[in-house]
Amino acid sequence: MSRDPKKFIEKNVRETVIAFQKRPEITTRYGEPVIEYVSVFHPLFDHLYMEQLCEHPKKVYNPGHSIIVHYVPVIGSVEEDLRINGRDSKAWERAHYDSIMLAMYINMAIRDSLVKLGRISSITGVASNWNRNMHMPAWSSKIVAYLAGIGEIGPAGSLHTDTGFIGSLGTTITDGFYADETPEMTQEEIEVEVNKIKAAFCYSDLAKISCSEEMTNVCPAGAIVLDGIDKKKCLAYCETQNAKIPDPGLCGLCFRFRSQDR
């Protein structure tokens, strides 16, 4: 075992990704995993919790000190297939479900690693723990990934990274002190950052934003208008795709838009 706990965790995650892709039923291809760490004491968590944008990590797991965030990008032509075939893209749908499964295996590998390191940990939530009022998971791994510097938040809770906008993402909270100390933030800095996150979701009831005609035209539910996404219409459509977990990621047509081109 490596004496460096982070290297030990990262080694086990890489081995898990390799083993997962050897499974005969898995057709989605993945790139190199990224692992980052966020302190549960990040000053934004209090405000994100009050805004119902993300459950508070201390409420999820009170003994925790660090959040381990993993992201494994999907590689290949999946995003292009979504652009060409829309909701008929089988590659996108398969990548969506494969990535959820891979995240589960990685979280198990991380927790097993932590046990061997003498640490305790907890999962951060299950996919079915869905906040229907906010139309997002109660615990937002994507917001935590944003705080970790892995990517930027996009429409309907998408995550944009240097490698694209689809991948396997998960988080685990541990009592280990693995995250760097979070710099202090003023009240004004916190409000600016929270408002930035709210605007990035493009939901019309969260912030005032402007969507391009191209973005409004891609939505099969007619939920996107020039001043944002109507969550109720988006939710109603996503429920036809998966009634238990109405995740916009299964549709994903608006995910490719970013702040500069929406």
Coordinates of C-alpha atoms in Angstrom, one line a residue:
M1 CA 0.0 0.0 0.0
S2 CA 1.2 3.5 -0.9
R3 CA 2.1 5.6 2.1
D4 CA 0.4 8.5 0.3
P5 CA -3.4 8.1 0.9
K6 CA -4.3 10.1 -2.2
K7 CA -2.1 8.1 -4.5
F8 CA -3.5 4.9 -3.0
I9 CA -7.1 6.1 -3.7
E10 CA -6.3 7.3 -7.2
K11 CA -4.6 4.0 -8.0
N12 CA -7.7 2.0 -7.0
V13 CA -9.9 4.3 -8.9
R14 CA -7.9 3.9 -12.1
E15 CA -7.9 0.1 -11.7
T16 CA -11.7 0.2 -11.2
V17 CA -12.2 2.2 -14.4
I18 CA -10.0 -0.3 -16.4
A19 CA -11.9 -3.3 -14.9
F20 CA -15.3 -1.7 -15.6
Q21 CA -14.5 -1.2 -19.3
K22 CA -13.5 -4.9 -19.7
R23 CA -17.0 -5.9 -18.8
P24 CA -18.5 -7.3 -22.1
E25 CA -21.8 -5.4 -21.7
I26 CA -20.1 -2.0 -21.4
T27 CA -19.7 -0.2 -24.7
T28 CA -19.0 3.4 -23.4
R29 CA -15.4 4.4 -23.5
Y30 CA -13.8 6.5 -20.8
G31 CA -10.7 8.6 -20.4
E32 CA -8.4 9.2 -17.5
P33 CA -10.1 9.7 -14.1
V34 CA -9.8 13.0 -12.3
I35 CA -9.9 13.1 -8.5
E36 CA -10.1 16.3 -6.4
Y37 CA -10.9 17.1 -2.7
V38 CA -13.2 19.7 -1.2
S39 CA -13.4 20.7 2.4
V40 CA -16.9 20.2 4.0
F41 CA -16.2 23.6 5.6
H42 CA -16.3 25.5 2.3
P43 CA -18.2 28.7 3.1
L44 CA -20.5 28.3 0.1
F45 CA -22.2 25.1 1.5
D46 CA -24.2 27.0 4.1
H47 CA -25.6 29.3 1.4
L48 CA -26.2 26.6 -1.2
Y49 CA -28.1 24.6 1.5
M50 CA -30.3 27.6 2.3
E51 CA -31.0 28.1 -1.4
Q52 CA -31.9 24.3 -1.7
L53 CA -29.2 24.0 -4.4
C54 CA -27.2 21.3 -2.5
E55 CA -27.6 19.4 0.7
H56 CA -25.1 20.4 3.4
P57 CA -22.2 17.9 3.7
K58 CA -22.4 18.0 7.5
K59 CA -26.1 17.0 7.3
V60 CA -25.2 14.2 5.0
Y61 CA -22.3 12.9 7.2
N62 CA -21.5 14.9 10.3
P63 CA -18.1 13.2 11.1
G64 CA -16.8 14.2 7.6
H65 CA -14.0 16.6 6.9
S66 CA -13.2 16.1 3.2
I67 CA -15.3 15.3 0.1
I68 CA -13.6 13.1 -2.5
V69 CA -14.8 14.0 -5.9
H70 CA -14.2 11.8 -8.9
Y71 CA -14.9 12.5 -12.6
V72 CA -14.2 10.2 -15.5
P73 CA -14.9 11.7 -19.0
V74 CA -16.6 9.8 -21.7
I75 CA -14.5 9.8 -24.8
G76 CA -15.4 9.1 -28.4
S77 CA -18.4 10.4 -30.5
V78 CA -21.2 10.3 -27.9
E79 CA -21.7 14.1 -27.8
E80 CA -21.6 14.3 -31.5
D81 CA -24.2 11.4 -31.8
L82 CA -26.5 13.4 -29.4
R83 CA -26.2 16.5 -31.7
I84 CA -27.0 14.5 -34.8
N85 CA -29.7 12.1 -33.5
G86 CA -31.2 14.0 -30.6
R87 CA -33.4 11.9 -28.3
D88 CA -32.9 9.0 -30.7
S89 CA -29.2 8.8 -29.7
K90 CA -28.7 5.3 -28.2
A91 CA -25.1 6.1 -27.6
W92 CA -26.0 9.0 -25.3
E93 CA -28.6 7.0 -23.4
R94 CA -26.2 4.1 -22.9
A95 CA -23.4 6.4 -21.8
H96 CA -25.8 8.1 -19.3
Y97 CA -26.6 4.8 -17.6
D98 CA -23.1 3.3 -17.9
S99 CA -21.7 6.4 -16.2
I100 CA -24.1 6.1 -13.2
M101 CA -23.0 2.4 -12.8
L102 CA -19.4 3.3 -13.1
A103 CA -19.8 6.0 -10.4
M104 CA -21.2 3.4 -8.1
Y105 CA -18.2 1.1 -8.6
I106 CA -15.8 3.9 -8.1
N107 CA -17.5 5.1 -4.9
M108 CA -17.2 1.5 -3.6
A109 CA -13.5 1.4 -4.5
I110 CA -12.9 4.7 -2.7
R111 CA -14.7 3.5 0.4
D112 CA -12.8 0.3 0.4
S113 CA -9.6 2.3 0.1
L114 CA -10.6 4.4 3.0
V115 CA -11.2 1.4 5.2
K116 CA -7.7 0.1 4.5
L117 CA -6.4 3.6 5.3
G118 CA -8.2 3.4 8.7
R119 CA -10.8 6.1 7.7
I120 CA -14.5 6.1 8.0
S121 CA -16.7 7.5 5.2
S122 CA -20.2 7.8 3.8
I123 CA -21.9 7.9 0.4
T124 CA -23.4 11.3 -0.3
G125 CA -26.8 10.2 -1.7
V126 CA -28.5 7.9 -4.2
A127 CA -29.9 8.9 -7.6
S128 CA -33.5 8.4 -6.5
N129 CA -33.1 11.1 -3.8
W130 CA -34.4 13.7 -6.2
N131 CA -35.5 17.2 -5.3
R132 CA -38.5 17.6 -7.5
N133 CA -39.1 21.2 -6.4
M134 CA -35.6 22.2 -7.6
H135 CA -35.5 19.6 -10.4
M136 CA -32.1 18.3 -9.3
P137 CA -30.6 15.8 -6.9
A138 CA -30.8 16.8 -3.2
W139 CA -27.0 16.4 -3.1
S140 CA -25.4 18.0 -6.1
S141 CA -22.2 16.3 -7.0
K142 CA -21.9 18.6 -10.0
I143 CA -21.8 21.7 -7.8
V144 CA -19.2 20.0 -5.6
A145 CA -17.2 19.2 -8.8
Y146 CA -17.4 22.9 -9.7
L147 CA -16.1 23.9 -6.3
A148 CA -13.3 21.4 -6.8
G149 CA -12.3 23.1 -10.1
I150 CA -13.2 20.1 -12.3
G151 CA -15.6 22.0 -14.5
E152 CA -18.3 24.7 -14.9
I153 CA -22.0 24.3 -14.2
G154 CA -24.2 24.5 -17.3
P155 CA -27.9 24.4 -18.3
A156 CA -30.2 22.1 -16.4
G157 CA -27.4 21.1 -14.1
S158 CA -24.9 19.9 -16.7
L159 CA -21.2 19.9 -16.0
H160 CA -18.8 21.3 -18.6
T161 CA -15.2 20.2 -18.5
D162 CA -12.2 20.5 -20.8
T163 CA -13.1 17.1 -22.2
G164 CA -16.8 17.7 -22.8
F165 CA -20.2 17.6 -21.0
I166 CA -20.7 13.9 -20.2
G167 CA -18.8 11.6 -17.8
S168 CA -19.1 9.6 -14.6
L169 CA -19.2 11.7 -11.5
G170 CA -19.5 10.8 -7.8
T171 CA -18.6 12.0 -4.3
T172 CA -17.7 10.4 -1.0
I173 CA -17.3 12.1 2.4
T174 CA -14.6 11.0 4.7
D175 CA -13.2 11.9 8.1
G176 CA -9.8 12.2 6.5
F177 CA -8.2 15.6 6.2
Y178 CA -7.4 15.4 2.5
A179 CA -8.7 18.8 1.3
D180 CA -6.8 22.0 1.3
E181 CA -8.1 24.7 3.6
T182 CA -10.7 26.9 1.9
P183 CA -9.9 30.6 1.6
E184 CA -12.2 32.9 3.5
M185 CA -14.9 34.6 1.5
T186 CA -16.7 37.9 2.2
Q187 CA -20.5 38.0 2.2
E188 CA -20.4 39.8 -1.1
E189 CA -18.1 37.2 -2.6
I190 CA -20.4 34.4 -1.5
E191 CA -23.5 36.1 -2.9
V192 CA -21.8 36.7 -6.2
E193 CA -20.7 33.0 -6.4
V194 CA -24.1 31.6 -5.5
N195 CA -25.8 33.9 -8.0
K196 CA -23.3 32.7 -10.6
I197 CA -24.3 29.1 -9.9
K198 CA -28.0 29.9 -10.0
A199 CA -27.6 31.7 -13.4
A200 CA -25.6 28.8 -14.8
F201 CA -28.5 26.4 -14.3
C202 CA -30.6 28.6 -16.7
Y203 CA -33.8 27.9 -14.8
S204 CA -36.0 30.9 -15.2
D205 CA -37.1 31.0 -11.6
L206 CA -33.5 31.0 -10.2
A207 CA -32.0 33.9 -12.1
K208 CA -32.5 36.3 -15.0
I209 CA -30.7 35.0 -18.0
S210 CA -30.9 35.1 -21.8
C211 CA -31.1 32.0 -24.0
S212 CA -30.3 31.9 -27.7
E213 CA -32.9 30.8 -30.3
E214 CA -30.7 27.8 -31.1
M215 CA -31.0 26.7 -27.5
T216 CA -34.7 27.2 -27.4
N217 CA -35.1 25.1 -30.6
V218 CA -33.3 22.0 -29.2
C219 CA -35.7 21.3 -26.4
P220 CA -38.2 18.5 -27.2
A221 CA -40.5 19.7 -24.4
G222 CA -40.7 23.3 -25.4
A223 CA -39.4 24.1 -21.9
I224 CA -36.7 26.6 -23.0
V225 CA -37.7 30.1 -23.9
L226 CA -35.5 33.2 -24.4
D227 CA -35.5 34.0 -20.7
G228 CA -34.6 30.5 -19.4
I229 CA -35.8 27.0 -18.8
D230 CA -39.2 26.3 -17.3
K231 CA -38.5 23.7 -14.6
K232 CA -42.0 22.4 -14.5
K233 CA -42.1 21.7 -18.3
C234 CA -38.6 20.2 -18.2
L235 CA -39.6 18.0 -15.2
A236 CA -42.8 16.8 -16.9
Y237 CA -40.9 15.7 -20.0
C238 CA -38.0 14.1 -18.0
E239 CA -40.6 12.1 -16.1
T240 CA -41.7 10.5 -19.3
Q241 CA -38.1 9.3 -19.8
N242 CA -37.7 8.0 -16.2
A243 CA -40.5 8.5 -13.7
K244 CA -38.4 7.7 -10.7
I245 CA -35.4 9.8 -11.5
P246 CA -36.4 12.6 -13.9
D247 CA -32.8 13.6 -14.6
P248 CA -32.4 16.1 -17.5
G249 CA -29.1 14.2 -18.2
L250 CA -31.1 11.4 -19.9
C251 CA -32.3 14.0 -22.5
G252 CA -29.2 16.2 -22.4
L253 CA -30.0 18.2 -25.6
C254 CA -29.4 21.6 -23.9
F255 CA -26.3 20.4 -22.1
R256 CA -23.9 21.5 -24.9
F257 CA -24.7 25.2 -24.4
R258 CA -22.5 27.3 -22.2
S259 CA -22.8 30.8 -20.8
Q260 CA -21.1 32.4 -23.8
D261 CA -23.3 30.8 -26.4
R262 CA -26.7 30.4 -24.7

